XYZ file of C-alpha atoms in Angstrom:
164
model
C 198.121 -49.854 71.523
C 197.851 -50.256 75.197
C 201.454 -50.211 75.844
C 201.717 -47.001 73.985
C 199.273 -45.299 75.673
C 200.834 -46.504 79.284
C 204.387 -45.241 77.679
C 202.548 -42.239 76.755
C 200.928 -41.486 80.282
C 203.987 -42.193 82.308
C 206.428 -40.009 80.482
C 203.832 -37.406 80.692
C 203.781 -38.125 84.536
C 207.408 -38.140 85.131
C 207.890 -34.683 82.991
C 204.977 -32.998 85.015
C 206.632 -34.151 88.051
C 209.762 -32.044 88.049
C 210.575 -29.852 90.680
C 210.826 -26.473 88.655
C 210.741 -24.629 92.333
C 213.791 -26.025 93.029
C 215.604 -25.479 89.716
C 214.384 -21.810 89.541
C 216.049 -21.590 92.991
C 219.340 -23.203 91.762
C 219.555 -20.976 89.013
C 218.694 -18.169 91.018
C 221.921 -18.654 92.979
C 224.304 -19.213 90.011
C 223.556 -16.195 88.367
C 226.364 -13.719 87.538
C 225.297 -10.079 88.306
C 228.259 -9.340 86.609
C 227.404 -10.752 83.563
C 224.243 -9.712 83.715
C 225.673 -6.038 83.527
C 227.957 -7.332 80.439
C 224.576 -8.207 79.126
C 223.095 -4.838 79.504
C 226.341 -3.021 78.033
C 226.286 -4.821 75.471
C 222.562 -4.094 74.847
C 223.429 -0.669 74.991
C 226.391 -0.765 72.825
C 224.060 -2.830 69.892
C 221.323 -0.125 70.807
C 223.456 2.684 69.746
C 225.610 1.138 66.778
C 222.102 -0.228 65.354
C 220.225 3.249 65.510
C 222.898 5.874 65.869
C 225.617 4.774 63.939
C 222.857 5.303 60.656
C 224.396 9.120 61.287
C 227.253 8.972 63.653
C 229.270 6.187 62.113
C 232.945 6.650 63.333
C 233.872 4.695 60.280
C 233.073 6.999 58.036
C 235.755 9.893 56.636
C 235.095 13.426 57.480
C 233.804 14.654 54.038
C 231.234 11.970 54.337
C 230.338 12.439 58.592
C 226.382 13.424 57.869
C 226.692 14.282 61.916
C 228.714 14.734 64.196
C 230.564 11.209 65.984
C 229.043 10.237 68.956
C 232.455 10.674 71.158
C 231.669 14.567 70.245
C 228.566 14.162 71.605
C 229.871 13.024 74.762
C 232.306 15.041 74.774
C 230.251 18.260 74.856
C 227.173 16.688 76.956
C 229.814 15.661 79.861
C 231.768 18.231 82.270
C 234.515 17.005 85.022
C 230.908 17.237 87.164
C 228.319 15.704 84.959
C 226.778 12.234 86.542
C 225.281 9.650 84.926
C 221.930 10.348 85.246
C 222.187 13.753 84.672
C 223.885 12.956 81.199
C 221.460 10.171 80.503
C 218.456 12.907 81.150
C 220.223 15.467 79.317
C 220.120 12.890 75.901
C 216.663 11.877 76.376
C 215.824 15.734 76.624
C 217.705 16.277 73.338
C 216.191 13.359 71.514
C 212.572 14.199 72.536
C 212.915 18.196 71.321
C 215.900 18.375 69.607
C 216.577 22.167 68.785
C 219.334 24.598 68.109
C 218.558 26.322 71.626
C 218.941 22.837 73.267
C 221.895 22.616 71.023
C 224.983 21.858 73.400
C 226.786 21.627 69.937
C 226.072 24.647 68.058
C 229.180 23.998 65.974
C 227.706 20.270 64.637
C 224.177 22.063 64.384
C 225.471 25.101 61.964
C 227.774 22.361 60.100
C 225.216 19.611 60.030
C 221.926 21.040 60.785
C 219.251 20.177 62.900
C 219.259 16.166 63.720
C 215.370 15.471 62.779
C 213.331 14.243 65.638
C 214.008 10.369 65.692
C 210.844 7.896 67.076
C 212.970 5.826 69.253
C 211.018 4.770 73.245
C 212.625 6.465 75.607
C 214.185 3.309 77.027
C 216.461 2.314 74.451
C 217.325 6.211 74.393
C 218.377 5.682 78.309
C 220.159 2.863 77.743
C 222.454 4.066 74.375
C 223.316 7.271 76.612
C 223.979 5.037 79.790
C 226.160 2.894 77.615
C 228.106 6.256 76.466
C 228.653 7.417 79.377
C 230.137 4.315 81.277
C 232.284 3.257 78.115
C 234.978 4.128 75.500
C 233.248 5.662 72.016
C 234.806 4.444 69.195
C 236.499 7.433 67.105
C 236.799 8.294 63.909
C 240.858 8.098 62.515
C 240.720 11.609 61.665
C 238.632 13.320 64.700
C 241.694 13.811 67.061
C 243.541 15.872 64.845
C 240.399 17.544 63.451
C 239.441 18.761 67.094
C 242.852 19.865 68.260
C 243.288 22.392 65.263
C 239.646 23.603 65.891
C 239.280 23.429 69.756
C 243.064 22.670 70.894
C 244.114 19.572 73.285
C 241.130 17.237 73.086
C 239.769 17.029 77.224
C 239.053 13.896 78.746
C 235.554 12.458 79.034
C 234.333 11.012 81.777
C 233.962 6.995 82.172
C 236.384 5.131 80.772
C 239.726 6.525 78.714
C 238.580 7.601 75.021
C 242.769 8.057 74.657
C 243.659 5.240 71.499
């Protein structure tokens, strides 16, 4: 029993005793700031296919579309001079009030109707739109065609390419 207990006491010691200072410091240093910002895409990207894609789903055919796809979305909330943040701001403003006057889509709104006010913090709101704006939105097959016979040659977005 005695040797136990002294077994016991010194493994305690010598796991106590570790110098987490040191390996906070080490990890510190070997971090990846890149990845880190892989890691925070990718949040965004789960963020949106997780919550939007309920309504927006790019896989689904255009008779069945409940909304309109999200690369719409970005398509019509982002000019050759919209930034980031303003884009970002302009989503959270939607998704807070969302109205036909707020409407940048009055097209989607009159086909669709109103989206209904989703409870969502405004946080993961920031970082589905921050996500959109930096990165390609999957399309639907059938969008390109169905936007240059209602709207002409489809513009380019801003981030990276949406062209397939």
């Amino acid at each position: 029993m005695k040797t136990w207990t002294t077994l016991y006491l010194v493994l305690l010691f010598s796991a106590c005793n570790t110098d987490t200072k040191s390996n906070y410091f080490a990890m510190a240093e070997s971090t990846d700031y890149q990845e880190i910002g892989i890691i925070q895409e990718n949040q965004g990207k789960k963020l949106m296919e997780n919550n939007c894609y309920v309504c927006h789903n790019p896989k689904a055919s255009m008779e069945k579309m409940i909304a309109p796809p999200l690369i719409a979305v970005k398509m019509y909330y982002i000019s050759e001079n919209t930034s980031k943040e303003e884009f970002t701001n302009a989503v959270v403003e939607w998704m807070k009030n969302p109205s036909a006057e707020n409407s940048k889509i009055p097209g989607a709104v009159k086909k669709f109707g109103l989206m209904p006010y989703q409870f969502y913090p405004e946080a993961t709101i920031r970082k589905i739109a921050e996500y959109m704006f930096d990165n390609e939105i999957e399309e639907p097959e059938w969008f390109q065609e169905h936007f240059n016979k209602m709207h002409g040659e489809k513009p380019k977005t801003k981030g990276r390419s949406n062209e397939k």
